[in-house]
Amino acid sequence: MNEVVKNLVKLYHEDKLSHAYLLATNNIEECLKDLKIAIKQINCSDNFQENCQKCNICNLINQNFLPSLIIIEPDGKGIKKEQILELKRKFSTKPIYTEENIYIIKNAEVLNAASANTMLKFLEEPEDNIIGFFITNNVNNVINTIKSRCEVLNVFYDVHELNIEVIDNDENKAYLEVARNYIKKIEVEKNMGIMYNKSELLNIYSEREDIKKVFKILVIIYEELLKYKLKLNNLFNKLDMNYLEFLSYKDVLHRINLLNKFLDDLSNNANIELLLDKFVIDLEMSS
Ligand SMILES: [Zn+2]
């Protein structure tokens, strides 16, 4: 969960929450997901766990049925005035199950002047029991009427967040292919050592961010191999890289350490070619 969103829960309990926030994010869906978790955490009638199934309130939030939580998304191109009027109507009474009425406006950048003006009452005469969240991935396009009345928070998600589930999706599969070829060369064919850095990596990617992504995928591959060796799960099989099975548990752990060290150094702006050579040499020395 994003730290900034997590902190909202703390602020709530300290009674320091503002009545309106503009969450500027690079990932609207993740941000909405985290925000809903935070709202559950605030209102859960049980001891909140990430996947609370026990309490009525969390269940209602999961199904988008909690009357005091309204999420408004663009209907077609924009957010219509009627959507805001309906929100006003629903929030004209005090909440029943929760302390506050909470609304979330997704893609706040598409709110036009008419819809924004309809919201002003919420924003200018903050009722004690209404909290609003505006989520946007384009804060510069959010109309000033809204922006100036909200506390703006930056909710940033690591765009390189990867895991085994998404490793072969459209966005990542080219990187996975490069990672796969590279690993086969340095682990199995071996004879050309550091030359593979050029032929398998640098001839394809020259940007630091691209190399970083390939190496993050390498970490995932070895982590899955490790889980496979520990018989925790079988996801490694889906990668079709059984030629790595000869590596021992200890070998795999060592490789994960080398890769993480590489990624650290890469973030510290060290020379990419030197780092890659060092990585291959360290790897060879250990096998
Ligand atoms: Zn709950």
mmCIF file of C-alpha atoms and ligand atoms in Angstrom:
data_model
loop_
_atom_site.group_PDB
_atom_site.id
_atom_site.type_symbol
_atom_site.label_atom_id
_atom_site.label_comp_id
_atom_site.label_asym_id
_atom_site.label_seq_id
_atom_site.Cartn_x
_atom_site.Cartn_y
_atom_site.Cartn_z
ATOM 1 C CA MET A 1 0.000 0.000 0.000
ATOM 2 C CA ASN A 2 1.243 3.464 -0.870
ATOM 3 C CA GLU A 3 2.696 5.280 2.168
ATOM 4 C CA VAL A 4 0.933 8.555 1.438
ATOM 5 C CA VAL A 5 -2.442 6.849 1.329
ATOM 6 C CA LYS A 6 -1.573 4.796 4.390
ATOM 7 C CA ASN A 7 -0.844 8.000 6.252
ATOM 8 C CA LEU A 8 -4.419 9.188 5.676
ATOM 9 C CA VAL A 9 -5.599 6.523 8.104
ATOM 10 C CA LYS A 10 -3.226 7.860 10.729
ATOM 11 C CA LEU A 11 -4.353 11.438 10.110
ATOM 12 C CA TYR A 12 -7.955 10.336 10.439
ATOM 13 C CA HIS A 13 -7.351 8.833 13.849
ATOM 14 C CA GLU A 14 -5.497 11.954 14.918
ATOM 15 C CA ASP A 15 -8.467 13.970 13.750
ATOM 16 C CA LYS A 16 -6.255 15.848 11.317
ATOM 17 C CA LEU A 17 -7.822 14.791 8.054
ATOM 18 C CA SER A 18 -8.781 17.580 5.651
ATOM 19 C CA HIS A 19 -12.239 17.535 4.141
ATOM 20 C CA ALA A 20 -10.975 17.353 0.556
ATOM 21 C CA TYR A 21 -7.885 15.852 -1.036
ATOM 22 C CA LEU A 22 -6.597 15.921 -4.571
ATOM 23 C CA LEU A 23 -4.515 12.796 -5.092
ATOM 24 C CA ALA A 24 -2.112 13.336 -7.975
ATOM 25 C CA THR A 25 -0.956 9.919 -9.086
ATOM 26 C CA ASN A 26 0.656 8.038 -11.961
ATOM 27 C CA ASN A 27 -1.644 5.062 -11.447
ATOM 28 C CA ILE A 28 -5.309 5.840 -10.934
ATOM 29 C CA GLU A 29 -6.443 2.234 -10.470
ATOM 30 C CA GLU A 30 -3.793 1.426 -7.860
ATOM 31 C CA CYS A 31 -4.524 4.659 -6.070
ATOM 32 C CA LEU A 32 -8.250 3.930 -5.957
ATOM 33 C CA LYS A 33 -7.542 0.425 -4.703
ATOM 34 C CA ASP A 34 -5.320 1.738 -1.905
ATOM 35 C CA LEU A 35 -7.784 4.439 -1.022
ATOM 36 C CA LYS A 36 -10.552 1.887 -0.632
ATOM 37 C CA ILE A 37 -8.310 -0.148 1.660
ATOM 38 C CA ALA A 38 -7.687 2.978 3.730
ATOM 39 C CA ILE A 39 -11.429 3.658 3.932
ATOM 40 C CA LYS A 40 -12.035 0.080 5.040
ATOM 41 C CA GLN A 41 -9.314 0.411 7.616
ATOM 42 C CA ILE A 42 -10.944 3.540 8.999
ATOM 43 C CA ASN A 43 -14.426 2.049 9.149
ATOM 44 C CA CYS A 44 -13.903 -1.661 9.700
ATOM 45 C CA SER A 45 -15.941 -2.886 12.616
ATOM 46 C CA ASP A 46 -13.661 -5.872 13.096
ATOM 47 C CA ASN A 47 -9.895 -5.840 13.609
ATOM 48 C CA PHE A 48 -8.994 -4.729 10.110
ATOM 49 C CA GLN A 49 -6.969 -7.129 7.987
ATOM 50 C CA GLU A 50 -6.111 -6.391 4.373
ATOM 51 C CA ASN A 51 -8.802 -8.808 3.225
ATOM 52 C CA CYS A 52 -11.407 -8.398 5.902
ATOM 53 C CA GLN A 53 -14.314 -10.646 4.968
ATOM 54 C CA LYS A 54 -15.837 -10.670 8.388
ATOM 55 C CA CYS A 55 -17.455 -7.320 8.777
ATOM 56 C CA ASN A 56 -20.443 -5.944 7.022
ATOM 57 C CA ILE A 57 -18.839 -2.614 6.209
ATOM 58 C CA CYS A 58 -15.791 -4.066 4.460
ATOM 59 C CA ASN A 59 -18.036 -6.406 2.516
ATOM 60 C CA LEU A 60 -20.237 -3.526 1.432
ATOM 61 C CA ILE A 61 -17.169 -1.543 0.355
ATOM 62 C CA ASN A 62 -15.835 -4.543 -1.576
ATOM 63 C CA GLN A 63 -19.082 -4.765 -3.503
ATOM 64 C CA ASN A 64 -19.398 -0.995 -3.908
ATOM 65 C CA PHE A 65 -22.637 -1.094 -1.957
ATOM 66 C CA LEU A 66 -21.786 1.050 1.055
ATOM 67 C CA PRO A 67 -24.299 3.929 0.870
ATOM 68 C CA SER A 68 -21.892 6.367 2.482
ATOM 69 C CA LEU A 69 -19.109 5.746 -0.053
ATOM 70 C CA ILE A 70 -19.774 7.010 -3.544
ATOM 71 C CA ILE A 71 -17.274 6.649 -6.335
ATOM 72 C CA ILE A 72 -17.877 8.777 -9.397
ATOM 73 C CA GLU A 73 -16.163 7.953 -12.659
ATOM 74 C CA PRO A 74 -16.364 9.671 -16.015
ATOM 75 C CA ASP A 75 -19.540 8.701 -17.785
ATOM 76 C CA GLY A 76 -18.551 8.588 -21.411
ATOM 77 C CA LYS A 77 -16.178 11.479 -21.893
ATOM 78 C CA GLY A 78 -16.736 13.600 -18.837
ATOM 79 C CA ILE A 79 -18.254 13.748 -15.400
ATOM 80 C CA LYS A 80 -21.753 15.089 -15.835
ATOM 81 C CA LYS A 81 -23.439 17.640 -13.664
ATOM 82 C CA GLU A 82 -26.220 15.089 -13.037
ATOM 83 C CA GLN A 83 -23.712 12.709 -11.444
ATOM 84 C CA ILE A 84 -22.716 15.426 -8.987
ATOM 85 C CA LEU A 85 -26.334 16.376 -8.305
ATOM 86 C CA GLU A 86 -27.101 12.775 -7.484
ATOM 87 C CA LEU A 87 -24.137 12.680 -5.116
ATOM 88 C CA LYS A 88 -25.438 15.794 -3.381
ATOM 89 C CA ARG A 89 -28.869 14.237 -3.023
ATOM 90 C CA LYS A 90 -27.463 11.043 -1.525
ATOM 91 C CA PHE A 91 -25.240 12.923 0.887
ATOM 92 C CA SER A 92 -27.944 15.287 2.069
ATOM 93 C CA THR A 93 -28.580 12.906 4.957
ATOM 94 C CA LYS A 94 -26.171 11.805 7.637
ATOM 95 C CA PRO A 95 -24.391 8.514 7.046
ATOM 96 C CA ILE A 96 -25.876 5.443 8.671
ATOM 97 C CA TYR A 97 -23.143 2.802 8.905
ATOM 98 C CA THR A 98 -20.108 5.046 9.076
ATOM 99 C CA GLU A 99 -19.082 8.297 10.705
ATOM 100 C CA GLU A 100 -18.622 10.134 7.421
ATOM 101 C CA ASN A 101 -20.020 10.282 3.950
ATOM 102 C CA ILE A 102 -17.093 9.826 1.584
ATOM 103 C CA TYR A 103 -16.997 10.510 -2.125
ATOM 104 C CA ILE A 104 -14.246 9.723 -4.604
ATOM 105 C CA ILE A 105 -14.020 11.400 -7.977
ATOM 106 C CA LYS A 106 -11.973 9.335 -10.399
ATOM 107 C CA ASN A 107 -10.218 11.214 -13.205
ATOM 108 C CA ALA A 108 -10.855 14.580 -11.622
ATOM 109 C CA GLU A 109 -9.159 16.240 -14.596
ATOM 110 C CA VAL A 110 -12.296 15.721 -16.678
ATOM 111 C CA LEU A 111 -14.543 17.671 -14.280
ATOM 112 C CA ASN A 112 -15.804 20.623 -16.259
ATOM 113 C CA ALA A 113 -16.767 24.011 -14.879
ATOM 114 C CA ALA A 114 -20.465 23.154 -14.571
ATOM 115 C CA SER A 115 -19.800 19.942 -12.619
ATOM 116 C CA ALA A 116 -17.124 21.613 -10.525
ATOM 117 C CA ASN A 117 -19.408 24.498 -9.624
ATOM 118 C CA THR A 118 -22.045 22.041 -8.511
ATOM 119 C CA MET A 119 -19.455 20.609 -6.138
ATOM 120 C CA LEU A 120 -18.574 23.925 -4.571
ATOM 121 C CA LYS A 121 -20.978 23.623 -1.694
ATOM 122 C CA PHE A 122 -19.203 20.461 -0.566
ATOM 123 C CA LEU A 123 -15.884 22.182 -0.892
ATOM 124 C CA GLU A 124 -16.642 25.618 0.473
ATOM 125 C CA GLU A 125 -18.883 24.758 3.349
ATOM 126 C CA PRO A 126 -17.252 21.576 4.479
ATOM 127 C CA GLU A 127 -19.720 19.609 6.484
ATOM 128 C CA ASP A 128 -18.150 17.788 9.354
ATOM 129 C CA ASN A 129 -19.258 14.479 8.013
ATOM 130 C CA ILE A 130 -18.245 14.673 4.352
ATOM 131 C CA ILE A 131 -14.786 13.808 3.016
ATOM 132 C CA GLY A 132 -13.885 14.059 -0.647
ATOM 133 C CA PHE A 133 -11.072 12.535 -2.666
ATOM 134 C CA PHE A 134 -10.272 13.623 -6.189
ATOM 135 C CA ILE A 135 -7.948 11.288 -8.061
ATOM 136 C CA THR A 136 -6.103 12.420 -11.156
ATOM 137 C CA ASN A 137 -3.170 11.413 -13.312
ATOM 138 C CA ASN A 138 -3.067 14.868 -14.849
ATOM 139 C CA VAL A 139 -3.013 17.396 -12.052
ATOM 140 C CA ASN A 140 -2.312 20.304 -14.403
ATOM 141 C CA ASN A 141 -5.642 19.812 -16.111
ATOM 142 C CA VAL A 142 -7.695 19.810 -12.924
ATOM 143 C CA ILE A 143 -9.878 22.885 -12.879
ATOM 144 C CA ASN A 144 -8.662 25.515 -10.444
ATOM 145 C CA THR A 145 -12.004 25.747 -8.652
ATOM 146 C CA ILE A 146 -11.296 22.240 -7.369
ATOM 147 C CA LYS A 147 -7.532 22.335 -7.035
ATOM 148 C CA SER A 148 -7.467 25.476 -4.922
ATOM 149 C CA ARG A 149 -9.901 23.998 -2.427
ATOM 150 C CA CYS A 150 -8.149 20.672 -1.927
ATOM 151 C CA GLU A 151 -5.060 19.560 -0.164
ATOM 152 C CA VAL A 152 -2.876 18.125 -2.926
ATOM 153 C CA LEU A 153 -0.984 14.891 -2.236
ATOM 154 C CA ASN A 154 1.365 13.082 -4.597
ATOM 155 C CA VAL A 155 0.730 9.363 -4.706
ATOM 156 C CA PHE A 156 3.475 7.844 -6.777
ATOM 157 C CA TYR A 157 3.738 4.190 -7.757
ATOM 158 C CA ASP A 158 6.898 2.562 -8.999
ATOM 159 C CA VAL A 159 6.227 2.053 -12.702
ATOM 160 C CA HIS A 160 8.652 -0.828 -12.731
ATOM 161 C CA GLU A 161 6.739 -2.793 -10.205
ATOM 162 C CA LEU A 162 6.838 -6.254 -11.668
ATOM 163 C CA ASN A 163 5.844 -9.708 -10.591
ATOM 164 C CA ILE A 164 5.542 -13.160 -12.068
ATOM 165 C CA GLU A 165 1.895 -12.552 -12.997
ATOM 166 C CA VAL A 166 2.613 -9.620 -15.310
ATOM 167 C CA ILE A 167 6.088 -10.593 -16.458
ATOM 168 C CA ASP A 168 4.844 -11.763 -19.876
ATOM 169 C CA ASN A 169 2.104 -9.229 -20.558
ATOM 170 C CA ASP A 170 2.237 -6.926 -23.578
ATOM 171 C CA GLU A 171 4.156 -4.255 -21.757
ATOM 172 C CA ASN A 172 6.849 -6.612 -20.487
ATOM 173 C CA LYS A 173 7.204 -9.509 -22.874
ATOM 174 C CA ALA A 174 9.932 -7.929 -25.026
ATOM 175 C CA TYR A 175 11.998 -7.400 -21.862
ATOM 176 C CA LEU A 176 11.286 -10.940 -20.726
ATOM 177 C CA GLU A 177 12.543 -12.276 -24.039
ATOM 178 C CA VAL A 178 15.789 -10.314 -23.723
ATOM 179 C CA ALA A 179 16.191 -11.440 -20.106
ATOM 180 C CA ARG A 180 15.590 -15.038 -21.102
ATOM 181 C CA ASN A 181 18.172 -14.995 -23.918
ATOM 182 C CA TYR A 182 20.719 -13.238 -21.753
ATOM 183 C CA ILE A 183 20.360 -15.666 -18.890
ATOM 184 C CA LYS A 184 20.685 -18.660 -21.180
ATOM 185 C CA LYS A 185 23.923 -17.277 -22.609
ATOM 186 C CA ILE A 186 25.562 -16.413 -19.313
ATOM 187 C CA GLU A 187 24.380 -19.500 -17.431
ATOM 188 C CA VAL A 188 24.411 -22.251 -20.034
ATOM 189 C CA GLU A 189 26.479 -21.348 -23.085
ATOM 190 C CA LYS A 190 28.982 -19.304 -21.059
ATOM 191 C CA ASN A 191 31.917 -19.383 -23.500
ATOM 192 C CA MET A 192 31.810 -15.712 -24.436
ATOM 193 C CA GLY A 193 31.521 -14.288 -20.913
ATOM 194 C CA ILE A 194 31.267 -10.548 -20.758
ATOM 195 C CA MET A 195 30.811 -10.307 -24.553
ATOM 196 C CA TYR A 196 27.175 -11.244 -23.998
ATOM 197 C CA ASN A 197 26.608 -7.907 -22.321
ATOM 198 C CA LYS A 198 27.012 -6.258 -25.670
ATOM 199 C CA SER A 199 25.449 -8.831 -27.939
ATOM 200 C CA GLU A 200 22.465 -9.703 -25.767
ATOM 201 C CA LEU A 201 21.802 -6.467 -23.906
ATOM 202 C CA LEU A 202 23.506 -3.260 -24.975
ATOM 203 C CA ASN A 203 22.883 -3.838 -28.665
ATOM 204 C CA ILE A 204 19.196 -3.992 -27.831
ATOM 205 C CA TYR A 205 18.795 -1.505 -24.982
ATOM 206 C CA SER A 206 20.959 1.479 -24.211
ATOM 207 C CA GLU A 207 18.760 3.302 -21.707
ATOM 208 C CA ARG A 208 19.423 2.769 -18.016
ATOM 209 C CA GLU A 209 15.700 2.288 -17.342
ATOM 210 C CA ASP A 210 15.458 -0.502 -19.923
ATOM 211 C CA ILE A 211 18.453 -2.354 -18.524
ATOM 212 C CA LYS A 212 16.957 -1.931 -15.077
ATOM 213 C CA LYS A 213 13.739 -3.529 -16.235
ATOM 214 C CA VAL A 214 15.559 -6.511 -17.755
ATOM 215 C CA PHE A 215 17.404 -7.013 -14.474
ATOM 216 C CA LYS A 216 14.249 -6.704 -12.409
ATOM 217 C CA ILE A 217 12.832 -9.482 -14.553
ATOM 218 C CA LEU A 218 15.980 -11.516 -13.911
ATOM 219 C CA VAL A 219 15.407 -11.130 -10.169
ATOM 220 C CA ILE A 220 11.863 -12.412 -10.586
ATOM 221 C CA ILE A 221 13.053 -15.393 -12.627
ATOM 222 C CA TYR A 222 15.587 -16.436 -9.988
ATOM 223 C CA GLU A 223 13.120 -15.810 -7.181
ATOM 224 C CA GLU A 224 10.633 -18.094 -8.871
ATOM 225 C CA LEU A 225 13.356 -20.682 -9.366
ATOM 226 C CA LEU A 226 14.076 -20.448 -5.657
ATOM 227 C CA LYS A 227 10.421 -20.961 -4.759
ATOM 228 C CA TYR A 228 10.296 -23.887 -7.140
ATOM 229 C CA LYS A 229 13.337 -25.440 -5.481
ATOM 230 C CA LEU A 230 11.738 -24.960 -2.089
ATOM 231 C CA LYS A 231 8.565 -26.560 -3.476
ATOM 232 C CA LEU A 232 6.566 -23.461 -2.575
ATOM 233 C CA ASN A 233 4.929 -23.261 -5.945
ATOM 234 C CA ASN A 234 5.267 -24.194 -9.583
ATOM 235 C CA LEU A 235 5.111 -20.844 -11.304
ATOM 236 C CA PHE A 236 8.682 -21.257 -12.479
ATOM 237 C CA ASN A 237 7.470 -23.893 -14.953
ATOM 238 C CA LYS A 238 5.408 -21.334 -16.793
ATOM 239 C CA LEU A 239 8.655 -19.604 -17.776
ATOM 240 C CA ASP A 240 9.850 -22.629 -19.683
ATOM 241 C CA MET A 241 13.410 -22.252 -18.417
ATOM 242 C CA ASN A 242 14.075 -25.677 -16.984
ATOM 243 C CA TYR A 243 17.666 -25.467 -18.153
ATOM 244 C CA LEU A 244 18.311 -23.474 -14.975
ATOM 245 C CA GLU A 245 17.317 -26.321 -12.711
ATOM 246 C CA PHE A 246 20.913 -27.480 -12.352
ATOM 247 C CA LEU A 247 21.587 -24.496 -10.082
ATOM 248 C CA SER A 248 21.588 -25.303 -6.395
ATOM 249 C CA TYR A 249 19.526 -23.432 -3.836
ATOM 250 C CA LYS A 250 22.687 -21.677 -2.716
ATOM 251 C CA ASP A 251 23.622 -20.728 -6.308
ATOM 252 C CA VAL A 252 20.232 -19.168 -6.837
ATOM 253 C CA LEU A 253 20.398 -17.170 -3.625
ATOM 254 C CA HIS A 254 23.831 -15.916 -4.577
ATOM 255 C CA ARG A 255 22.530 -14.783 -7.981
ATOM 256 C CA ILE A 256 19.630 -12.912 -6.428
ATOM 257 C CA ASN A 257 22.115 -11.077 -4.225
ATOM 258 C CA LEU A 258 24.324 -10.193 -7.204
ATOM 259 C CA LEU A 259 21.308 -8.936 -9.157
ATOM 260 C CA ASN A 260 20.062 -6.790 -6.312
ATOM 261 C CA LYS A 261 23.528 -5.368 -5.828
ATOM 262 C CA PHE A 262 23.614 -4.588 -9.552
ATOM 263 C CA LEU A 263 20.240 -2.810 -9.369
ATOM 264 C CA ASP A 264 21.391 -0.761 -6.369
ATOM 265 C CA ASP A 265 24.548 0.315 -8.155
ATOM 266 C CA LEU A 266 22.601 1.073 -11.315
ATOM 267 C CA SER A 267 20.342 3.426 -9.361
ATOM 268 C CA ASN A 268 23.420 5.207 -8.081
ATOM 269 C CA ASN A 269 24.355 6.229 -11.604
ATOM 270 C CA ALA A 270 27.365 3.987 -11.953
ATOM 271 C CA ASN A 271 28.613 3.224 -15.480
ATOM 272 C CA ILE A 272 26.345 0.614 -17.013
ATOM 273 C CA GLU A 273 28.950 -1.267 -19.052
ATOM 274 C CA LEU A 274 31.327 -1.563 -16.107
ATOM 275 C CA LEU A 275 28.515 -2.768 -13.875
ATOM 276 C CA LEU A 276 27.422 -5.375 -16.389
ATOM 277 C CA ASP A 277 30.955 -6.698 -16.782
ATOM 278 C CA LYS A 278 31.380 -6.852 -13.038
ATOM 279 C CA PHE A 279 28.105 -8.730 -12.748
ATOM 280 C CA VAL A 280 29.122 -11.409 -15.284
ATOM 281 C CA ILE A 281 32.580 -11.807 -13.750
ATOM 282 C CA ASP A 282 31.161 -12.144 -10.227
ATOM 283 C CA LEU A 283 28.726 -14.695 -11.503
ATOM 284 C CA GLU A 284 31.411 -16.723 -13.266
ATOM 285 C CA MET A 285 33.677 -16.656 -10.242
ATOM 286 C CA SER A 286 30.983 -18.144 -8.092
ATOM 287 C CA SER A 287 30.169 -21.050 -10.384
HETATM 288 ZN ZN ZN B 1 -13.840 -5.093 8.109
#
